[in-house]
């Protein structure tokens, strides 16, 4: 199923509308946002200098600190009276990033989410349970209005209160679940304790997951426990919220709404644009946002782009599976380590479940990485005489990939902390007194 004709345009049509809208967005940003006027003027760049899509690389990058430096409303390109909705990031470090929406922006947002949920298979026959938090976080409201836009019945449950989540799923006959992938796994565990088999006793057939990375092993476990199609979607508050891209039923990358966003891949160290197919940092330029146009935003997410037509019929560029973030890279004894590299190793070991925790400390002057990992099932306690055998197996595989040894602790199933929101997998304690 395809929601809008723009998702099947040929490359010439896509690039034509992108250039038209890029010129408008650049002009809007330059004339109404002091940050962009200062950035352009400092290098002698004018809006009229942007005449081709290739000229996009002339524009300076926007970063998260730009939002914080212009807190709260300095990034808005319209008078505040035209802003009908205000959201903000979680603000885990420093001040939160504040974003605003005009009435037209909210309609655009709903349409973008409609594309994402339709790609996953949602129709007006579905009942969708939103288990993202409602509030300043964009996830809950973003998915809510897009689902209503396609005609689905929406249960605005919000996050937490897991036993009630399950009660409503059963009583309301929920068919679509919206949350983080780690919370979907946690709900399944709680269901098991309550004597509920999600696959047999519930009717959930589609999962729309975002807010955090999801390994293929975690996806496989979700699909196995729930009997659902587990899809991923992408967005962030600075760009719109969810709705930038999403997977179709073939799960071969997230389709980008290219008539609303231009995606680039850059070398995170040099800022140079990389060719299609090479992994680097994702940079997004918004094309249709009124309240908050954003030019060349450095997302810090590491991915690559595939412009081949998908089997689903969509011609839009796809973002392939994230390899991590350029800013959550750990440097352990001089070695660059992404948590997702560790995930990729763990998902290939049958004895290991999808839940893990990375703790980095100092052992004298040397970095020490400890990885706590859950067994996939209690049956492996009978198969192995001691858990150290599994630890050695994991350490060997990790050392092959990472080039360094780690301390591996294998723990019993359902031991590690579970998360209703984004899973916090890494604790870097090297600079903690």
Tab-separated table of C-alpha atoms in Angstrom:
chain	number	residue	atom	x	y	z
A	1	UNK	CA	0.000	0.000	0.000
A	2	UNK	CA	1.251	3.488	-0.902
A	3	UNK	CA	-0.265	6.601	0.662
A	4	UNK	CA	0.787	9.352	-1.784
A	5	UNK	CA	1.859	9.544	-5.431
A	6	UNK	CA	5.028	11.445	-4.499
A	7	UNK	CA	6.437	8.203	-3.098
A	8	UNK	CA	6.567	6.757	-6.629
A	9	UNK	CA	7.877	9.747	-8.576
A	10	UNK	CA	10.865	9.197	-10.835
A	11	UNK	CA	14.207	10.742	-9.897
A	12	UNK	CA	13.777	13.785	-12.176
A	13	UNK	CA	10.420	14.674	-10.617
A	14	UNK	CA	11.831	14.265	-7.116
A	15	UNK	CA	14.882	16.422	-7.822
A	16	UNK	CA	12.774	19.098	-9.497
A	17	UNK	CA	10.515	19.578	-6.478
A	18	UNK	CA	13.498	19.320	-4.134
A	19	UNK	CA	15.277	22.190	-5.856
A	20	UNK	CA	12.157	24.384	-5.914
A	21	UNK	CA	11.522	23.809	-2.234
A	22	UNK	CA	15.197	24.064	-1.270
A	23	UNK	CA	15.366	27.583	-2.711
A	24	UNK	CA	12.232	28.549	-0.774
A	25	UNK	CA	13.500	27.009	2.468
A	26	UNK	CA	16.907	28.701	2.172
A	27	UNK	CA	15.263	32.068	1.517
A	28	UNK	CA	12.888	31.614	4.468
A	29	UNK	CA	15.713	30.654	6.807
A	30	UNK	CA	18.040	33.467	5.694
A	31	UNK	CA	15.412	36.188	5.921
A	32	UNK	CA	13.820	35.119	9.214
A	33	UNK	CA	16.394	33.288	11.347
A	34	UNK	CA	19.371	35.351	12.515
A	35	UNK	CA	21.512	32.230	12.942
A	36	UNK	CA	21.312	31.439	9.231
A	37	UNK	CA	21.839	35.038	8.135
A	38	UNK	CA	24.990	35.159	10.255
A	39	UNK	CA	26.227	31.804	8.962
A	40	UNK	CA	25.640	32.804	5.331
A	41	UNK	CA	27.063	36.311	5.682
A	42	UNK	CA	30.200	35.032	7.410
A	43	UNK	CA	31.195	33.130	4.263
A	44	UNK	CA	29.708	35.533	1.711
A	45	UNK	CA	26.878	33.196	0.699
A	46	UNK	CA	23.491	34.496	-0.474
A	47	UNK	CA	20.216	32.571	-1.015
A	48	UNK	CA	20.415	33.314	-4.743
A	49	UNK	CA	23.698	31.392	-4.879
A	50	UNK	CA	21.741	28.143	-4.397
A	51	UNK	CA	20.763	27.248	-7.972
A	52	UNK	CA	21.306	23.476	-8.101
A	53	UNK	CA	20.994	20.614	-5.655
A	54	UNK	CA	24.778	20.320	-5.763
A	55	UNK	CA	24.958	23.861	-4.355
A	56	UNK	CA	23.545	22.459	-1.118
A	57	UNK	CA	27.088	21.579	-0.021
A	58	UNK	CA	27.933	25.307	0.025
A	59	UNK	CA	25.589	25.788	2.997
A	60	UNK	CA	27.111	25.568	6.503
A	61	UNK	CA	25.955	22.748	8.765
A	62	UNK	CA	23.413	23.157	11.562
A	63	UNK	CA	24.170	21.336	14.834
A	64	UNK	CA	22.301	20.683	18.075
A	65	UNK	CA	24.293	23.381	19.874
A	66	UNK	CA	22.769	25.943	17.485
A	67	UNK	CA	19.370	25.145	18.955
A	68	UNK	CA	20.660	25.411	22.508
A	69	UNK	CA	22.415	28.704	21.786
A	70	UNK	CA	19.139	30.119	20.435
A	71	UNK	CA	16.925	28.749	23.226
A	72	UNK	CA	13.996	28.970	23.371
A	73	UNK	CA	12.560	30.485	20.170
A	74	UNK	CA	15.540	31.898	18.269
A	75	UNK	CA	15.317	29.218	15.540
A	76	UNK	CA	11.700	30.069	14.654
A	77	UNK	CA	11.134	31.607	11.211
A	78	UNK	CA	7.601	32.829	11.954
A	79	UNK	CA	6.130	35.071	14.670
A	80	UNK	CA	5.301	33.121	17.820
A	81	UNK	CA	1.586	33.799	17.344
A	82	UNK	CA	1.734	31.585	14.224
A	83	UNK	CA	3.214	28.697	16.213
A	84	UNK	CA	0.347	26.453	17.324
A	85	UNK	CA	2.421	23.639	18.840
A	86	UNK	CA	5.709	23.584	20.763
A	87	UNK	CA	7.726	20.444	21.477
A	88	UNK	CA	11.202	19.959	22.914
A	89	UNK	CA	13.830	17.269	23.155
A	90	UNK	CA	14.490	15.431	26.394
A	91	UNK	CA	17.379	17.768	27.193
A	92	UNK	CA	19.629	15.077	28.672
A	93	UNK	CA	22.578	17.486	28.556
A	94	UNK	CA	22.167	21.233	28.798
A	95	UNK	CA	19.018	22.994	27.666
A	96	UNK	CA	16.471	21.146	25.531
A	97	UNK	CA	16.105	21.845	21.832
A	98	UNK	CA	12.804	23.612	21.229
A	99	UNK	CA	10.801	23.102	18.036
A	100	UNK	CA	7.617	24.723	16.787
A	101	UNK	CA	4.859	23.983	14.264
A	102	UNK	CA	2.422	26.121	12.326
A	103	UNK	CA	-1.020	24.769	11.405
A	104	UNK	CA	0.369	23.813	7.990
A	105	UNK	CA	3.344	22.077	9.625
A	106	UNK	CA	0.998	19.894	11.660
A	107	UNK	CA	-0.930	18.902	8.527
A	108	UNK	CA	2.347	18.082	6.796
A	109	UNK	CA	3.465	16.044	9.800
A	110	UNK	CA	0.255	14.006	9.790
A	111	UNK	CA	0.683	13.297	6.070
A	112	UNK	CA	4.292	12.180	6.542
A	113	UNK	CA	3.312	9.801	9.339
A	114	UNK	CA	0.462	8.517	7.155
A	115	UNK	CA	3.062	7.470	4.592
A	116	UNK	CA	5.124	5.675	7.239
A	117	UNK	CA	2.264	3.739	8.816
A	118	UNK	CA	0.738	2.845	5.448
A	119	UNK	CA	4.108	1.499	4.295
A	120	UNK	CA	4.068	-0.803	7.341
A	121	UNK	CA	0.585	-2.036	6.417
A	122	UNK	CA	-1.717	0.021	8.649
A	123	UNK	CA	-5.214	0.753	7.291
A	124	UNK	CA	-8.457	2.296	8.515
A	125	UNK	CA	-9.433	-1.175	9.760
A	126	UNK	CA	-6.719	-1.116	12.451
A	127	UNK	CA	-6.698	-0.210	16.125
A	128	UNK	CA	-3.348	1.348	17.086
A	129	UNK	CA	-2.024	1.578	20.645
A	130	UNK	CA	0.505	4.391	21.136
A	131	UNK	CA	2.873	3.424	23.956
A	132	UNK	CA	5.217	6.345	23.412
A	133	UNK	CA	5.127	9.088	26.021
A	134	UNK	CA	2.798	12.016	25.373
A	135	UNK	CA	4.205	15.444	26.177
A	136	UNK	CA	7.152	17.480	24.922
A	137	UNK	CA	8.588	14.349	23.245
A	138	UNK	CA	7.473	14.345	19.598
A	139	UNK	CA	6.952	10.584	19.246
A	140	UNK	CA	3.541	10.154	20.830
A	141	UNK	CA	1.718	13.041	19.188
A	142	UNK	CA	3.505	12.541	15.865
A	143	UNK	CA	2.301	8.977	15.402
A	144	UNK	CA	-1.115	9.775	16.906
A	145	UNK	CA	-2.232	12.297	14.298
A	146	UNK	CA	-0.796	10.367	11.364
A	147	UNK	CA	-2.622	7.211	12.422
A	148	UNK	CA	-5.882	9.104	12.781
A	149	UNK	CA	-5.231	10.632	9.362
A	150	UNK	CA	-5.322	7.188	7.727
A	151	UNK	CA	-8.504	6.361	9.630
A	152	UNK	CA	-7.105	3.985	12.241
A	153	UNK	CA	-8.635	3.939	15.721
A	154	UNK	CA	-6.014	5.313	18.138
A	155	UNK	CA	-5.561	4.365	21.792
A	156	UNK	CA	-3.401	7.147	23.339
A	157	UNK	CA	-2.129	4.948	26.159
A	158	UNK	CA	1.287	6.633	26.551
A	159	UNK	CA	4.238	4.735	28.041
A	160	UNK	CA	4.396	2.707	31.241
A	161	UNK	CA	1.696	0.893	33.248
A	162	UNK	CA	2.528	-2.276	31.334
A	163	UNK	CA	-0.127	-4.542	32.835
A	164	UNK	CA	-2.794	-2.037	31.826
A	165	UNK	CA	-1.234	-1.834	28.360
A	166	UNK	CA	-1.832	-5.561	28.022
A	167	UNK	CA	-5.355	-5.374	29.410
A	168	UNK	CA	-6.296	-2.742	26.839
A	169	UNK	CA	-4.589	-4.625	24.023
A	170	UNK	CA	-6.761	-7.629	24.800
A	171	UNK	CA	-10.019	-5.801	25.538
A	172	UNK	CA	-9.744	-3.236	22.706
A	173	UNK	CA	-8.348	-5.798	20.215
A	174	UNK	CA	-5.268	-3.721	19.405
A	175	UNK	CA	-3.704	-4.633	16.040
A	176	UNK	CA	-0.836	-2.088	15.894
A	177	UNK	CA	1.715	-1.331	18.618
A	178	UNK	CA	3.777	1.885	18.671
A	179	UNK	CA	6.711	2.098	21.091
A	180	UNK	CA	10.460	1.530	21.384
A	181	UNK	CA	11.656	-1.970	20.417
A	182	UNK	CA	13.069	-2.579	23.887
A	183	UNK	CA	9.675	-1.779	25.428
A	184	UNK	CA	7.981	-4.214	23.037
A	185	UNK	CA	10.265	-6.946	24.369
A	186	UNK	CA	9.527	-5.908	27.938
A	187	UNK	CA	5.759	-5.970	27.352
A	188	UNK	CA	6.123	-9.503	25.995
A	189	UNK	CA	7.988	-10.554	29.154
A	190	UNK	CA	5.309	-9.057	31.395
A	191	UNK	CA	2.638	-10.788	29.311
A	192	UNK	CA	4.358	-14.117	29.845
A	193	UNK	CA	4.368	-13.573	33.623
A	194	UNK	CA	0.653	-12.767	33.456
A	195	UNK	CA	-0.052	-15.963	31.553
A	196	UNK	CA	-0.698	-14.144	28.279
A	197	UNK	CA	0.775	-15.406	25.000
A	198	UNK	CA	0.981	-12.290	22.765
A	199	UNK	CA	0.971	-14.424	19.639
A	200	UNK	CA	-2.120	-16.442	20.584
A	201	UNK	CA	-4.062	-14.257	23.004
A	202	UNK	CA	-3.609	-10.824	21.377
A	203	UNK	CA	-4.285	-9.536	17.873
A	204	UNK	CA	-1.248	-7.262	17.379
A	205	UNK	CA	0.044	-7.827	13.836
A	206	UNK	CA	2.152	-4.710	13.149
A	207	UNK	CA	4.785	-2.953	15.230
A	208	UNK	CA	5.951	0.599	14.473
A	209	UNK	CA	9.165	1.086	16.382
A	210	UNK	CA	11.438	4.099	16.800
A	211	UNK	CA	13.279	6.155	19.374
A	212	UNK	CA	16.289	3.821	19.532
A	213	UNK	CA	18.311	1.425	17.406
A	214	UNK	CA	16.992	-2.101	16.930
A	215	UNK	CA	19.300	-5.008	16.127
A	216	UNK	CA	18.113	-7.709	13.767
A	217	UNK	CA	18.176	-10.237	16.613
A	218	UNK	CA	15.917	-7.971	18.685
A	219	UNK	CA	13.585	-7.569	15.709
A	220	UNK	CA	13.518	-11.345	15.202
A	221	UNK	CA	12.692	-11.919	18.868
A	222	UNK	CA	9.904	-9.319	18.771
A	223	UNK	CA	8.396	-10.922	15.680
A	224	UNK	CA	8.715	-14.389	17.202
A	225	UNK	CA	7.099	-13.464	20.526
A	226	UNK	CA	4.356	-11.281	19.068
A	227	UNK	CA	3.739	-12.868	15.663
A	228	UNK	CA	3.894	-9.383	14.180
A	229	UNK	CA	5.682	-7.535	11.381
A	230	UNK	CA	8.178	-5.313	13.225
A	231	UNK	CA	9.055	-2.168	11.273
A	232	UNK	CA	11.333	0.731	12.119
A	233	UNK	CA	10.841	4.426	11.428
A	234	UNK	CA	13.072	7.451	11.832
A	235	UNK	CA	12.911	11.064	12.865
A	236	UNK	CA	14.073	13.548	15.461
A	237	UNK	CA	12.525	16.615	17.006
A	238	UNK	CA	14.793	19.074	15.173
A	239	UNK	CA	13.645	17.745	11.786
A	240	UNK	CA	9.908	17.267	12.458
A	241	UNK	CA	9.709	14.353	14.858
A	242	UNK	CA	8.977	10.865	13.509
A	243	UNK	CA	8.011	10.842	9.835
A	244	UNK	CA	11.306	11.478	8.058
A	245	UNK	CA	11.449	7.852	6.898
A	246	UNK	CA	10.058	4.402	7.568
A	247	UNK	CA	10.236	0.782	6.477
A	248	UNK	CA	7.830	-0.993	4.165
A	249	UNK	CA	6.878	-4.652	4.507
A	250	UNK	CA	10.154	-5.728	2.862
A	251	UNK	CA	12.219	-4.261	5.748
A	252	UNK	CA	15.080	-3.325	3.408
A	253	UNK	CA	15.722	0.228	4.567
A	254	UNK	CA	13.640	3.225	5.594
A	255	UNK	CA	12.026	5.160	2.744
A	256	UNK	CA	12.748	8.907	3.003
A	257	UNK	CA	10.009	11.399	2.085
A	258	UNK	CA	12.290	13.150	-0.377
A	259	UNK	CA	9.785	15.810	-1.396
A	260	UNK	CA	10.059	17.078	2.212
A	261	UNK	CA	13.672	16.228	3.128
A	262	UNK	CA	17.040	16.088	1.379
A	263	UNK	CA	19.419	13.487	2.789
A	264	UNK	CA	23.199	13.578	2.470
A	265	UNK	CA	25.928	11.333	3.838
A	266	UNK	CA	29.127	13.043	4.968
A	267	UNK	CA	32.474	12.044	6.381
A	268	UNK	CA	31.963	13.008	10.051
A	269	UNK	CA	35.585	14.129	10.354
A	270	UNK	CA	35.969	16.213	7.179
A	271	UNK	CA	32.364	17.169	6.411
A	272	UNK	CA	32.847	16.099	2.785
A	273	UNK	CA	29.818	14.576	1.035
A	274	UNK	CA	30.222	10.841	0.396
A	275	UNK	CA	28.845	8.922	-2.599
A	276	UNK	CA	25.776	6.697	-2.340
A	277	UNK	CA	26.516	3.344	-0.773
A	278	UNK	CA	29.208	4.594	1.595
A	279	UNK	CA	28.521	4.771	5.310
A	280	UNK	CA	28.870	8.111	7.049
A	281	UNK	CA	26.938	10.661	9.074
A	282	UNK	CA	23.406	11.454	7.946
A	283	UNK	CA	22.690	15.130	7.221
A	284	UNK	CA	19.096	16.284	6.631
A	285	UNK	CA	17.706	19.502	5.140
A	286	UNK	CA	14.006	20.234	5.612
A	287	UNK	CA	12.121	21.530	2.574
A	288	UNK	CA	8.590	22.336	3.731
A	289	UNK	CA	8.730	23.377	7.376
A	290	UNK	CA	7.318	26.842	7.981
A	291	UNK	CA	7.970	27.472	11.665
A	292	UNK	CA	11.427	25.956	11.793
A	293	UNK	CA	13.335	25.423	8.526
A	294	UNK	CA	16.555	23.476	9.166
A	295	UNK	CA	19.468	23.470	6.750
A	296	UNK	CA	21.988	20.614	6.660
A	297	UNK	CA	21.372	19.290	10.148
A	298	UNK	CA	24.059	16.911	11.389
A	299	UNK	CA	22.082	14.071	12.928
A	300	UNK	CA	25.165	12.155	14.191
A	301	UNK	CA	23.492	8.935	12.961
A	302	UNK	CA	25.733	6.713	10.835
A	303	UNK	CA	24.040	5.109	7.810
A	304	UNK	CA	24.191	4.984	4.007
A	305	UNK	CA	21.729	5.665	1.186
A	306	UNK	CA	20.262	3.340	-1.445
A	307	UNK	CA	18.443	4.963	-4.375
A	308	UNK	CA	17.361	1.741	-6.128
A	309	UNK	CA	13.623	1.256	-6.614
A	310	UNK	CA	12.170	-0.940	-3.866
A	311	UNK	CA	10.117	-4.083	-4.474
A	312	UNK	CA	7.190	-2.281	-2.821
A	313	UNK	CA	7.029	0.145	-5.771
A	314	UNK	CA	8.403	3.203	-3.982
A	315	UNK	CA	11.181	5.080	-5.757
A	316	UNK	CA	12.279	7.163	-2.772
A	317	UNK	CA	15.790	6.837	-1.378
A	318	UNK	CA	16.168	4.434	1.539
A	319	UNK	CA	18.294	4.863	4.668
A	320	UNK	CA	19.902	1.538	5.444
A	321	UNK	CA	20.325	0.090	8.929
A	322	UNK	CA	22.049	2.467	11.335
A	323	UNK	CA	25.585	1.485	12.298
A	324	UNK	CA	25.536	3.745	15.323
A	325	UNK	CA	26.114	7.392	16.047
A	326	UNK	CA	29.217	9.392	15.319
A	327	UNK	CA	28.962	10.898	18.806
A	328	UNK	CA	28.309	7.741	20.842
A	329	UNK	CA	31.469	6.122	19.611
A	330	UNK	CA	33.536	4.795	22.490
A	331	UNK	CA	37.318	4.984	22.378
A	332	UNK	CA	38.646	2.028	24.366
A	333	UNK	CA	42.431	1.882	24.654
A	334	UNK	CA	42.709	3.742	21.354
A	335	UNK	CA	40.180	1.547	19.550
A	336	UNK	CA	36.978	3.075	18.134
A	337	UNK	CA	33.954	1.046	19.266
A	338	UNK	CA	30.291	1.515	18.356
A	339	UNK	CA	27.723	-0.211	20.595
A	340	UNK	CA	26.053	-1.453	17.413
A	341	UNK	CA	29.229	-3.352	16.518
A	342	UNK	CA	28.825	-5.219	19.784
A	343	UNK	CA	25.129	-5.819	18.998
A	344	UNK	CA	26.016	-7.313	15.611
A	345	UNK	CA	28.312	-9.840	17.290
A	346	UNK	CA	25.833	-10.742	20.026
A	347	UNK	CA	22.973	-11.321	17.612
A	348	UNK	CA	24.976	-14.112	15.967
A	349	UNK	CA	25.312	-16.128	19.202
A	350	UNK	CA	22.301	-18.344	19.915
A	351	UNK	CA	22.917	-18.536	23.662
A	352	UNK	CA	22.670	-14.740	24.008
A	353	UNK	CA	19.495	-12.656	24.261
A	354	UNK	CA	18.996	-9.076	22.987
A	355	UNK	CA	19.504	-7.381	26.356
A	356	UNK	CA	22.984	-6.161	27.264
A	357	UNK	CA	24.797	-3.404	29.152
A	358	UNK	CA	28.215	-1.856	28.417
A	359	UNK	CA	30.153	-0.380	31.337
A	360	UNK	CA	33.427	1.463	30.691
A	361	UNK	CA	35.758	2.165	33.621
A	362	UNK	CA	39.403	2.852	34.376
A	363	UNK	CA	41.608	0.032	35.647
A	364	UNK	CA	44.594	2.066	36.759
A	365	UNK	CA	45.556	3.980	33.623
A	366	UNK	CA	43.889	1.529	31.258
A	367	UNK	CA	40.311	1.544	29.973
A	368	UNK	CA	38.241	-1.486	30.935
A	369	UNK	CA	35.072	-2.447	29.046
A	370	UNK	CA	32.699	-4.777	30.855
A	371	UNK	CA	29.707	-6.195	29.014
A	372	UNK	CA	26.811	-7.683	30.974
A	373	UNK	CA	24.776	-9.981	28.749
A	374	UNK	CA	21.632	-11.999	29.377
A	375	UNK	CA	21.260	-15.627	28.444
A	376	UNK	CA	18.603	-16.155	25.798
A	377	UNK	CA	16.985	-18.954	27.781
A	378	UNK	CA	17.372	-20.897	31.023
A	379	UNK	CA	17.896	-24.090	29.037
A	380	UNK	CA	21.489	-23.034	28.397
A	381	UNK	CA	22.179	-23.345	32.143
A	382	UNK	CA	21.726	-27.087	31.713
A	383	UNK	CA	23.704	-27.308	28.468
A	384	UNK	CA	26.857	-25.665	29.851
A	385	UNK	CA	28.678	-26.729	33.007
A	386	UNK	CA	29.502	-23.088	33.738
A	387	UNK	CA	28.655	-19.704	32.250
A	388	UNK	CA	32.347	-18.973	31.759
A	389	UNK	CA	32.261	-21.173	28.667
A	390	UNK	CA	29.764	-18.794	27.060
A	391	UNK	CA	31.760	-15.767	28.271
A	392	UNK	CA	34.885	-17.056	26.524
A	393	UNK	CA	32.918	-17.675	23.326
A	394	UNK	CA	31.519	-14.126	23.332
A	395	UNK	CA	34.880	-12.551	24.179
A	396	UNK	CA	36.598	-14.425	21.339
A	397	UNK	CA	34.041	-13.233	18.785
A	398	UNK	CA	34.143	-9.651	20.076
A	399	UNK	CA	37.930	-9.605	20.035
A	400	UNK	CA	37.886	-10.736	16.408
A	401	UNK	CA	35.628	-7.828	15.444
A	402	UNK	CA	36.823	-5.076	17.807
A	403	UNK	CA	40.483	-5.972	18.166
A	404	UNK	CA	40.376	-5.799	21.976
A	405	UNK	CA	39.373	-7.974	24.881
A	406	UNK	CA	36.456	-7.231	27.178
A	407	UNK	CA	35.268	-8.558	30.506
A	408	UNK	CA	32.139	-10.574	29.776
A	409	UNK	CA	29.546	-11.253	32.475
A	410	UNK	CA	26.785	-13.663	31.510
A	411	UNK	CA	23.700	-13.160	33.655
A	412	UNK	CA	20.430	-15.063	33.973
A	413	UNK	CA	17.449	-14.210	31.746
A	414	UNK	CA	15.311	-11.222	32.867
A	415	UNK	CA	18.140	-9.905	35.081
A	416	UNK	CA	19.144	-6.652	33.379
A	417	UNK	CA	17.120	-3.455	33.640
A	418	UNK	CA	14.246	-2.969	31.218
A	419	UNK	CA	13.212	0.382	29.734
A	420	UNK	CA	9.831	1.818	28.816
A	421	UNK	CA	11.480	4.552	26.739
A	422	UNK	CA	14.878	4.593	25.080
A	423	UNK	CA	17.106	1.809	26.326
A	424	UNK	CA	20.281	3.070	28.046
A	425	UNK	CA	22.875	0.500	27.057
A	426	UNK	CA	26.130	2.342	27.822
A	427	UNK	CA	27.569	3.618	31.121
A	428	UNK	CA	30.870	5.417	30.628
A	429	UNK	CA	32.248	5.874	34.144
A	430	UNK	CA	35.793	6.882	33.238
A	431	UNK	CA	35.304	10.518	34.166
A	432	UNK	CA	33.013	9.933	37.113
A	433	UNK	CA	34.555	10.662	40.522
